[in-house]
Amino acid sequence: MFDGLEPEDPRQVGRYRIVARIGAGGMGQVYLGRSPGGRPVALKVVRPELARDVDFRRRFVREVTAARRVNGAFTAGVVDAEPDGSPAWLATVYVSGVSLGEAVARYGPWQAGHVLALGAGLAEALEAIHAAGVVHRDLKPSNVLLAPDGPRVIDFGISTASEASALTHTGTTIGTPGFMSPEQLTGRPVGPASDVFALGAVLAHTAAGIGPFGTGTPHALHFRAVYEEPDLDALAPQLRRIVAACLAKEPDQRPTVADLLHRMTTPDEEDTAEATPLLTEPDWMPEAVGRLVREKAATPMPRNPASKPAPAAQPTPTAPDVPAAPTPTAPDVPAAPTPTTADIPVAPHGATPEPLLKPAAPATPAAPDTSPVTAPALHDAPTRTADHASRNPGGTPPHLSRRGALVALAGTAAAAGLGIAAWKTADRGSGSAGSPSALQPSASKPVRTTTPPAPRKPGRQLWAFPTEDEVKTEPTVANGVVYFGSNDHNLYAVDAATGRKRWSLDTGSVVYSSSVVVGDLLHVGTHSNGLYAVDAATGRKRWAFATDGSTFASPVVADGVVYAGSTDEHLYAVDALTGKKKWSFRCGRNGMVTESPVVANGVVYFGSDDNHLYALDAETGKRRWAFPVHDGVNSAPAVADGLVHISSMRLYAVNAATGKERWFRDGAKYTIPGAGNRSLGPPAVAGGVVYAGDSIEYLFALDAATGRKRWAFETESSVFSAPAVADGVVYVCSDDSHLYAVDARTGKKRWAFRTGAGLECSPTVAGDVVYVGSKDHSLYAVQR
């Protein structure tokens, strides 16, 4: 439950003795502290560079003062603080509980009565928070801790303090995708009604196991929150009505917290449900969750600092800020001993983590857990036509060209306003946590070693999962699981926090496509077997949809429909539950669809090898417009602020409504370094900026409205993948074997992580972790 202290950690802060590490976040480290009388507190120490920021200091003092006025039964209040101290810090009530995110991820959705009991406690907590003049702004499952006598809301008020921090100078907004209100995302004033919106999203997540706006990239979640209605079909009637009211798009249409308290504790006349359980009753939460919470509460906390093993020697970097690629070792490595307290990974404040793999020595790969059941092979897919067989004799996957390798995976662009709470600790529900290790695939069987963990810092490896072939698909993270495909024909589900395998599925074909998870279904395309839907929890096949070609790119799911392209020159719309075709659109001659579509505002946008960008009506498949793209289509589109961006030898901005060109840029004419004969990679749009790599060695940042270049970042090889943008940082992969973290405002490198081979797939950011696949046959989890 706790980590031992590092040599650089303080042993005393204010009047509190530091006992152990609890977690880490954007603003600093979170410790378990004890008062002179032995009272445990969660003590949060601000990073020195933030504490030196005058604006941050001013706002931090104001927000801590307001937060200290909060005194609610269901809040973890501030008990002490020294915002002007060196270091600056604050202490809150320590809650020996389990996070709501962890509870739902481990045991699944809750029944309506339990959700209403939870909601009553959260509403009462918000009532106390708002009465003190504080708006939480980042209410989410990981900021709700479950105790035997009710929930506790943590981190209220502090997220507002971080608005003036260096983390937000690039224009980001505090909040978490899927739980942020429309007014947060559109820059309007934020008040108590914004927390009501987040409360509705938290209750929907608890009742359905998935947020009301589904899963996907931050861009997709933001768009749905602002423009689309939530999916509440899985909720019981009374709960559905309450949550729907909370999720109203306009703040003044949402109920007040007091009204919510009344509605959640009073039986609905239109429903036959019994009265909501009282939080003072032992069965206010599901039985399995209650057992876990009580076990956690009964677990003794450390009284004194745990000893920390001496850190292992680290490999010498080959270049500044770039870790050297470790060298394979022989298989005769002793098994890891039983973990000690100091070996246990960071978890959210009050959360109980599952054990991670023991950190490996720098030269030794970690072994995946092979105990879970392996799903059956999918060789029973529908037979492909003779026409397809003639294009691909023998069923051997064709070698992808560099242009073909630029597989753009839908929705990789993060929307403007992406932010993670400043005091965010490792969020197990979003896949962040873990002890770093250095890992390199080798021919020998992966083993665990006794090497102690290295210090956690950005760019440090947390774990790696080896496969039998190259990993070229963008990982998908949902409900604490990472899904990805490999050229070894398998689709994998791996625990996001530990890197342990949950299941694998032999598809009988190379998996170039990334996955998309909606509800309990995972949708993925393969080289020769078309489109599949499998159970996300078990990996067992639900249905298969055969095409006459390969499905290289990630499908997209919107409003119960799967949209996927194929090399048979069609874009298909398939019912997500049944796999039945709704419609198909035939492109022009040689019009293979090898890039992902994007669905926005009832329109499907996608590129085709017939050199066109198409816009189709999502309901009927009828064409709205077609825009000619010179020199072939290299990417999926990125849709933001009324523009569609797509790349070829040029980067285009097209009016989303009319299909008319707004601007384009290429290397020969517009001051981009090097020769103009270059392919541009998949774009990502965030904060009014378009980020795209090229086939030579650069990542570019261009103004989204005008196309003017802001900066160019040089790598050592091609940048094939779409960047991922989060918290003012652009994460991008290069074929030079590195994952780079680049400052979104300046284009300066923050850190680089080296794998054993080139990277062609897009990275995925979830919580405090970046997940990326490599041609060295591994999937990596890297601290960000």
Coordinates of N, CA and C in Angstrom, one line a residue, residues 317-390:
P317 N 23.7 6.6 -20.3 CA 23.0 7.1 -21.5 C 23.9 7.2 -22.7
T318 N 23.3 7.0 -23.9 CA 24.1 7.1 -25.1 C 24.1 8.5 -25.6
A319 N 23.1 9.3 -25.2 CA 23.1 10.7 -25.6 C 22.4 11.4 -24.5
P320 N 22.5 12.8 -24.4 CA 21.8 13.5 -23.3 C 20.3 13.2 -23.2
D321 N 19.8 12.9 -22.0 CA 18.4 12.6 -21.8 C 17.9 11.4 -22.5
V322 N 18.7 10.6 -23.1 CA 18.2 9.4 -23.8 C 18.7 8.2 -23.2
P323 N 17.9 7.3 -22.5 CA 18.4 6.1 -21.9 C 19.0 5.2 -23.0
A324 N 20.1 4.5 -22.7 CA 20.6 3.6 -23.6 C 19.8 2.3 -23.7
A325 N 19.7 1.7 -24.9 CA 19.0 0.5 -25.1 C 19.7 -0.6 -24.4
P326 N 19.1 -1.3 -23.4 CA 19.8 -2.4 -22.7 C 20.1 -3.6 -23.6
T327 N 21.0 -4.4 -23.2 CA 21.5 -5.5 -24.0 C 20.9 -6.8 -23.5
P328 N 20.4 -7.7 -24.4 CA 19.8 -9.0 -23.9 C 20.8 -9.8 -23.1
T329 N 20.3 -10.6 -22.2 CA 21.1 -11.4 -21.3 C 20.7 -12.8 -21.4
A330 N 21.5 -13.7 -20.8 CA 21.2 -15.1 -20.7 C 20.0 -15.4 -19.8
P331 N 19.3 -16.5 -20.1 CA 18.1 -16.8 -19.3 C 18.3 -17.2 -17.9
D332 N 19.5 -17.5 -17.4 CA 19.7 -18.0 -16.1 C 19.7 -16.9 -15.1
V333 N 18.5 -16.4 -14.8 CA 18.4 -15.3 -13.8 C 17.6 -15.8 -12.7
P334 N 18.0 -15.6 -11.4 CA 17.2 -16.2 -10.3 C 15.8 -15.5 -10.2
A335 N 14.9 -16.3 -9.7 CA 13.5 -15.8 -9.5 C 13.5 -14.7 -8.5
A336 N 12.5 -13.8 -8.6 CA 12.4 -12.7 -7.6 C 11.9 -13.2 -6.2
P337 N 12.4 -12.6 -5.1 CA 12.0 -13.0 -3.8 C 10.6 -12.4 -3.5
T338 N 10.1 -12.8 -2.4 CA 8.8 -12.2 -2.0 C 8.9 -10.7 -1.8
P339 N 8.0 -9.9 -2.3 CA 8.1 -8.5 -2.2 C 8.1 -8.0 -0.7
T340 N 8.8 -6.9 -0.5 CA 8.7 -6.3 0.8 C 7.9 -5.0 0.7
T341 N 7.7 -4.3 1.9 CA 6.9 -3.1 1.8 C 7.5 -2.1 0.9
A342 N 8.9 -2.0 0.8 CA 9.5 -1.0 -0.1 C 9.3 -1.3 -1.5
D343 N 8.9 -2.6 -1.9 CA 8.8 -3.0 -3.3 C 7.4 -2.7 -3.8
I344 N 6.5 -2.3 -2.9 CA 5.1 -2.1 -3.4 C 4.9 -0.8 -4.1
P345 N 4.2 -0.9 -5.3 CA 4.1 0.3 -6.1 C 3.2 1.4 -5.6
V346 N 3.4 2.6 -6.2 CA 2.6 3.7 -5.8 C 1.1 3.5 -6.2
A347 N 0.2 3.9 -5.3 CA -1.2 3.8 -5.7 C -1.9 5.1 -5.3
P348 N -3.1 5.3 -5.8 CA -3.8 6.6 -5.4 C -3.9 6.6 -3.8
H349 N -4.0 7.9 -3.3 CA -4.2 8.1 -1.9 C -5.3 7.2 -1.4
G350 N -5.0 6.3 -0.5 CA -6.0 5.4 0.1 C -6.3 4.2 -0.7
A351 N -5.7 4.0 -1.9 CA -6.1 2.8 -2.7 C -5.2 1.6 -2.4
T352 N -5.7 0.4 -2.7 CA -5.0 -0.8 -2.5 C -4.5 -1.3 -3.8
P353 N -3.3 -1.3 -4.2 CA -2.9 -1.7 -5.5 C -2.7 -3.2 -5.6
E354 N -2.9 -3.8 -6.8 CA -2.5 -5.2 -7.0 C -1.0 -5.2 -7.2
P355 N -0.3 -6.3 -6.8 CA 1.2 -6.3 -6.9 C 1.6 -6.1 -8.4
L356 N 2.7 -5.4 -8.6 CA 3.3 -5.3 -9.9 C 4.3 -6.4 -10.1
L357 N 4.7 -6.6 -11.3 CA 5.8 -7.5 -11.6 C 7.0 -6.9 -10.9
K358 N 7.9 -7.8 -10.3 CA 9.1 -7.3 -9.7 C 9.9 -6.6 -10.8
P359 N 10.5 -5.4 -10.5 CA 11.3 -4.7 -11.5 C 12.4 -5.6 -12.0
A360 N 12.7 -5.5 -13.3 CA 13.7 -6.3 -13.9 C 15.0 -5.6 -13.9
A361 N 16.1 -6.4 -14.0 CA 17.4 -5.8 -14.2 C 17.4 -5.1 -15.6
P362 N 18.3 -4.1 -15.8 CA 18.3 -3.4 -17.0 C 18.4 -4.2 -18.2
A363 N 19.0 -5.4 -18.2 CA 19.2 -6.2 -19.4 C 18.2 -7.3 -19.5
T364 N 17.2 -7.4 -18.6 CA 16.4 -8.6 -18.6 C 14.9 -8.3 -18.8
P365 N 14.2 -8.9 -19.8 CA 12.8 -8.6 -19.9 C 11.9 -9.2 -18.9
A366 N 10.8 -8.5 -18.5 CA 9.9 -9.0 -17.5 C 9.0 -10.0 -18.2
A367 N 8.6 -11.0 -17.4 CA 7.8 -12.1 -18.0 C 6.3 -11.8 -17.8
P368 N 5.5 -11.9 -18.9 CA 4.1 -11.7 -18.8 C 3.5 -12.8 -18.0
D369 N 2.4 -12.5 -17.3 CA 1.7 -13.6 -16.5 C 0.9 -14.4 -17.5
T370 N 1.2 -15.7 -17.5 CA 0.5 -16.6 -18.5 C -0.6 -17.4 -17.8
S371 N -0.9 -17.1 -16.6 CA -2.0 -17.9 -15.9 C -3.4 -17.7 -16.5
P372 N -3.8 -16.4 -16.9 CA -5.2 -16.3 -17.4 C -5.4 -17.2 -18.6
V373 N -6.7 -17.4 -18.8 CA -7.1 -18.3 -19.9 C -6.8 -17.6 -21.2
T374 N -6.4 -18.4 -22.2 CA -6.2 -17.9 -23.6 C -7.4 -18.1 -24.4
A375 N -7.9 -17.1 -25.1 CA -9.2 -17.2 -25.8 C -8.9 -18.1 -27.0
P376 N -10.0 -18.7 -27.6 CA -9.8 -19.6 -28.7 C -9.5 -18.8 -30.0
A377 N -8.9 -19.5 -30.9 CA -8.5 -18.9 -32.2 C -9.8 -18.6 -33.0
L378 N -9.7 -17.6 -33.9 CA -10.8 -17.2 -34.7 C -10.7 -17.7 -36.2
H379 N -10.3 -18.9 -36.4 CA -10.2 -19.4 -37.7 C -11.6 -19.8 -38.3
D380 N -12.6 -19.6 -37.5 CA -14.0 -19.9 -38.0 C -14.6 -18.7 -38.6
A381 N -13.8 -17.7 -39.0 CA -14.4 -16.5 -39.6 C -14.9 -16.8 -40.9
P382 N -15.9 -16.0 -41.4 CA -16.5 -16.2 -42.7 C -15.5 -16.2 -43.8
T383 N -15.7 -17.1 -44.8 CA -14.7 -17.3 -45.9 C -14.7 -16.0 -46.8
R384 N -13.4 -15.6 -47.2 CA -13.3 -14.5 -48.1 C -13.5 -14.9 -49.5
T385 N -13.8 -13.9 -50.3 CA -14.1 -14.2 -51.7 C -12.9 -14.6 -52.5
A386 N -13.1 -15.2 -53.7 CA -12.0 -15.5 -54.6 C -11.3 -14.3 -55.1
D387 N -12.0 -13.2 -55.2 CA -11.4 -12.0 -55.7 C -10.3 -11.5 -54.7
H388 N -10.6 -11.6 -53.4 CA -9.6 -11.2 -52.5 C -8.4 -12.2 -52.5
A389 N -8.7 -13.4 -52.7 CA -7.6 -14.4 -52.7 C -6.7 -14.1 -53.9
S390 N -7.3 -13.7 -55.0 CA -6.4 -13.5 -56.2 C -5.5 -12.3 -56.0

